[in-house]
Short mmCIF file of N, CA and C in Angstrom, two decimals:
data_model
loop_
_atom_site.label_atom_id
_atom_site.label_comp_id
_atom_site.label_asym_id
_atom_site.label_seq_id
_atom_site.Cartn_x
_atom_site.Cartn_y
_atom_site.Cartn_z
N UNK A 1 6.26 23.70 0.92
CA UNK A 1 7.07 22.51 1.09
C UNK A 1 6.50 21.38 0.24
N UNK A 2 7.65 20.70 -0.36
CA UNK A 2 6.68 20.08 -1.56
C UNK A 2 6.64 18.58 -0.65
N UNK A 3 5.77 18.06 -0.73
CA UNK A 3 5.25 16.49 -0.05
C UNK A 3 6.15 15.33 -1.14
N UNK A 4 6.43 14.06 -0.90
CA UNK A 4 7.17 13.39 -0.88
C UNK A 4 6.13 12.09 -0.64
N UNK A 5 5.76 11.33 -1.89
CA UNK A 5 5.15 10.11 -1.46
C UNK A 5 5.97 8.98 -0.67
N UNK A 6 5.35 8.44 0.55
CA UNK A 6 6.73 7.52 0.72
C UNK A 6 6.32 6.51 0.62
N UNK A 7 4.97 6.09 -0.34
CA UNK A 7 4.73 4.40 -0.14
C UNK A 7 4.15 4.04 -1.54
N UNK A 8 4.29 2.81 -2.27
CA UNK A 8 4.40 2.63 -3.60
C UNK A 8 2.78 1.98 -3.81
N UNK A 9 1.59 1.70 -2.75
CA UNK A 9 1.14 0.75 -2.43
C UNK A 9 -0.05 0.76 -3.90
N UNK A 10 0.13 2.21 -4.03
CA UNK A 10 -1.21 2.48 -4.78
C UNK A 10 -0.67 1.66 -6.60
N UNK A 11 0.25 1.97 -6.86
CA UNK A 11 1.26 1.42 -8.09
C UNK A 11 1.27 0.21 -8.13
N UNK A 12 1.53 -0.36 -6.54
CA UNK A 12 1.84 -2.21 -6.81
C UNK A 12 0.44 -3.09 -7.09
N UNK A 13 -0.59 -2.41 -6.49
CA UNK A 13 -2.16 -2.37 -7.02
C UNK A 13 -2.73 -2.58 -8.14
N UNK A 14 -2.32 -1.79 -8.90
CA UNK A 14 -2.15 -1.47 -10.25
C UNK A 14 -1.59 -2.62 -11.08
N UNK A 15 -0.57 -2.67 -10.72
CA UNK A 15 0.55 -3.48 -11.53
C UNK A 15 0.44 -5.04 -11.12
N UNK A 16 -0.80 -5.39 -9.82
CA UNK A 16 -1.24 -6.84 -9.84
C UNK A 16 -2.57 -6.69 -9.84
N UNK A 17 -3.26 -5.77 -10.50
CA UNK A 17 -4.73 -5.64 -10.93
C UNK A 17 -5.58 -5.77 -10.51
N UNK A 18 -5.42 -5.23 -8.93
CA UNK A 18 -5.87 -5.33 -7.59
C UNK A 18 -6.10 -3.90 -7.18
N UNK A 19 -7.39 -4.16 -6.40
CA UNK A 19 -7.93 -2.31 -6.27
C UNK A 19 -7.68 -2.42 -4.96
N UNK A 20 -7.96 -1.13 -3.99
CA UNK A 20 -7.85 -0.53 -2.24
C UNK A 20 -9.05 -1.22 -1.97
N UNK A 21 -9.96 -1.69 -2.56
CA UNK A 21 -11.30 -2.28 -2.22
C UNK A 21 -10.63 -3.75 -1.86
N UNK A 22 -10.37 -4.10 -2.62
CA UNK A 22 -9.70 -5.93 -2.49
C UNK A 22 -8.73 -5.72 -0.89
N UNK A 23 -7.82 -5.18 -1.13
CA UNK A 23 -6.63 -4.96 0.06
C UNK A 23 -7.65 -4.41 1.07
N UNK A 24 -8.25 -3.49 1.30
CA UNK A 24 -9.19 -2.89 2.61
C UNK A 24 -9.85 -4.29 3.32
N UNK A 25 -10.57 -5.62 1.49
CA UNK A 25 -11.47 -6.64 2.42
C UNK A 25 -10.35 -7.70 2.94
N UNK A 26 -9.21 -7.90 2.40
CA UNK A 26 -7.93 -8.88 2.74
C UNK A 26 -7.39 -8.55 4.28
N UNK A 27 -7.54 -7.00 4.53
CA UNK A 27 -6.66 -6.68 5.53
C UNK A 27 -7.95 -6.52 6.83
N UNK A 28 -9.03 -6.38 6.56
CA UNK A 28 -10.15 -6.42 7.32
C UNK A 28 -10.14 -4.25 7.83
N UNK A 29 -9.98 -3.91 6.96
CA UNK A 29 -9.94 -2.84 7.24
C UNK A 29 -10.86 -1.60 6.58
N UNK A 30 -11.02 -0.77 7.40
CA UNK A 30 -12.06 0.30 6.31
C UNK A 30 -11.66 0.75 5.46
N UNK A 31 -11.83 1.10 4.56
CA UNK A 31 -11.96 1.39 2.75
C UNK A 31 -11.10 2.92 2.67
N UNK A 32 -11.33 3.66 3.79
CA UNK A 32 -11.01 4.82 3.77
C UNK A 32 -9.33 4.76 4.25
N UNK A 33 -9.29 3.90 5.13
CA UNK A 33 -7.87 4.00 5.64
C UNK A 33 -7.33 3.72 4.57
N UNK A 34 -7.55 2.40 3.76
CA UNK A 34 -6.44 1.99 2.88
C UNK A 34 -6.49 3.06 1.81
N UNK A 35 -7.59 3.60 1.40
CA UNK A 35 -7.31 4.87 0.14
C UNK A 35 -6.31 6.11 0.70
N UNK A 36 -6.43 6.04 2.03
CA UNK A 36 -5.55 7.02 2.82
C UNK A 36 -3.83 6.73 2.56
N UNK A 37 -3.57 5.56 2.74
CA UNK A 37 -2.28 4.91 2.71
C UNK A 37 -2.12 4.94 0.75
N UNK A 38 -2.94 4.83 0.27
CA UNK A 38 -2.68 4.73 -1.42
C UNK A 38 -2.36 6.31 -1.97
N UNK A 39 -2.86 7.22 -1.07
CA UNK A 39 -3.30 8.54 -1.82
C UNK A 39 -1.98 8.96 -0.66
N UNK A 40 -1.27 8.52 -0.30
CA UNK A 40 -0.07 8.80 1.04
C UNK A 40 -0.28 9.70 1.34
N UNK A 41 -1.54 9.55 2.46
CA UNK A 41 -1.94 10.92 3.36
C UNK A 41 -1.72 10.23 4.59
N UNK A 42 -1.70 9.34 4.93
CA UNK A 42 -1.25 9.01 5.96
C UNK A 42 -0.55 7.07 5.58
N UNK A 43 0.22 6.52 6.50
CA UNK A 43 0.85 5.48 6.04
C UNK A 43 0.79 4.30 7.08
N UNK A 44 0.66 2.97 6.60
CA UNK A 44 0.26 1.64 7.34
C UNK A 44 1.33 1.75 8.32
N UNK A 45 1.52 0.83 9.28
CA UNK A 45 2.28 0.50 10.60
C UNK A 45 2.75 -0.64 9.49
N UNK A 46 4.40 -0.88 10.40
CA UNK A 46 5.27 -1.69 9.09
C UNK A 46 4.88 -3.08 9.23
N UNK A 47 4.08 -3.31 10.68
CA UNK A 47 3.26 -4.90 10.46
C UNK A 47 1.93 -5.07 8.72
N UNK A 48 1.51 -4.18 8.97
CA UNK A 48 0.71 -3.83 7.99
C UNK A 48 1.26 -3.95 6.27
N UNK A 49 2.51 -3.47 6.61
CA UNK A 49 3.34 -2.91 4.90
C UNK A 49 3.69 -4.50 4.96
N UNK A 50 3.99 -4.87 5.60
CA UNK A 50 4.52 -6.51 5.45
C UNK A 50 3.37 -7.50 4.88
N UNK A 51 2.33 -7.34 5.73
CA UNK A 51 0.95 -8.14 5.25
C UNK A 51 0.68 -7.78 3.84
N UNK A 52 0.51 -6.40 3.61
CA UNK A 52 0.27 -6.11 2.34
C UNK A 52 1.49 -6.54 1.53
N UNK A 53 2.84 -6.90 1.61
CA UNK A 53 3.37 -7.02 0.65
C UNK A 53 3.73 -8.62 0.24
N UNK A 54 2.94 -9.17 1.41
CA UNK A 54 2.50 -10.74 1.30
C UNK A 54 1.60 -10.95 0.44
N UNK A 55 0.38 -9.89 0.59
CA UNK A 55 -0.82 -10.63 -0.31
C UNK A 55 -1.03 -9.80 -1.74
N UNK A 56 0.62 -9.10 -1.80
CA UNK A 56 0.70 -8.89 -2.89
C UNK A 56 1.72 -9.89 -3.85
N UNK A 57 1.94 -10.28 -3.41
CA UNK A 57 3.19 -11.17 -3.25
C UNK A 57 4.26 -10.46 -4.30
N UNK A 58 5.16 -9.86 -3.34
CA UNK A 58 5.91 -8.57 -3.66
C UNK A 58 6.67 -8.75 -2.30
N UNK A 59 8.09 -8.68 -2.72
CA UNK A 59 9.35 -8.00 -1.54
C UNK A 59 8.40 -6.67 -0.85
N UNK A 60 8.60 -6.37 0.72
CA UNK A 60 8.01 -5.42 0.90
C UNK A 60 9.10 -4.05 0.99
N UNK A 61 10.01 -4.09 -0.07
CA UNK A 61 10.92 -2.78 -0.79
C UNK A 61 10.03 -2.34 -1.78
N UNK A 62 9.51 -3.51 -2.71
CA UNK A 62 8.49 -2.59 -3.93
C UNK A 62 7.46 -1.45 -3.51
N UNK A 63 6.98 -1.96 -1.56
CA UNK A 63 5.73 -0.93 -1.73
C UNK A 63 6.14 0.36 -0.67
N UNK A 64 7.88 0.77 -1.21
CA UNK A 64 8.51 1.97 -0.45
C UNK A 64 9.17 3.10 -1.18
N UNK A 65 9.33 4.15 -0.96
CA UNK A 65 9.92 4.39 -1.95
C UNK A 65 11.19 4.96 -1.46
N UNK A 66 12.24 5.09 -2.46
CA UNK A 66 13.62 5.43 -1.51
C UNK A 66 14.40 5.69 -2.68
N UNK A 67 14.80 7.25 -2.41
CA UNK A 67 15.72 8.29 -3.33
C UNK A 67 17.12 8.24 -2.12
#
């Protein structure tokens, strides 16, 4: 069964030149969760996708993905 990323978070990172290290110390969270949510092995609670798409400052549609 082929897996299906469903979150953009690791890309929008990228594209504001911002690492899982920065977002892990912003969100007060361990390093591992957020590489977890970047590498979409497992995915933030949508309070979370919201915060992150605040301190990305990004609509929080950019950090979803939807076919």
């Amino acid at each position: 069964m082929e897996r299906k990323d469903l979150n953009r978070i690791k890309m929008v990172l990228v594209e504001k030149h911002r690492t899982s290290k920065w977002l892990s110390e912003q969100l007060g969270k361990d390093p591992t969760t957020v590489s977890k949510w970047c590498t979409n092995q497992s995915q933030p609670t949508l309070e979370i996708l919201l915060r992150i798409a605040e301190l990305l400052e990004v609509n929080y549609t950019e950090l979803v993905r939807v076919e």
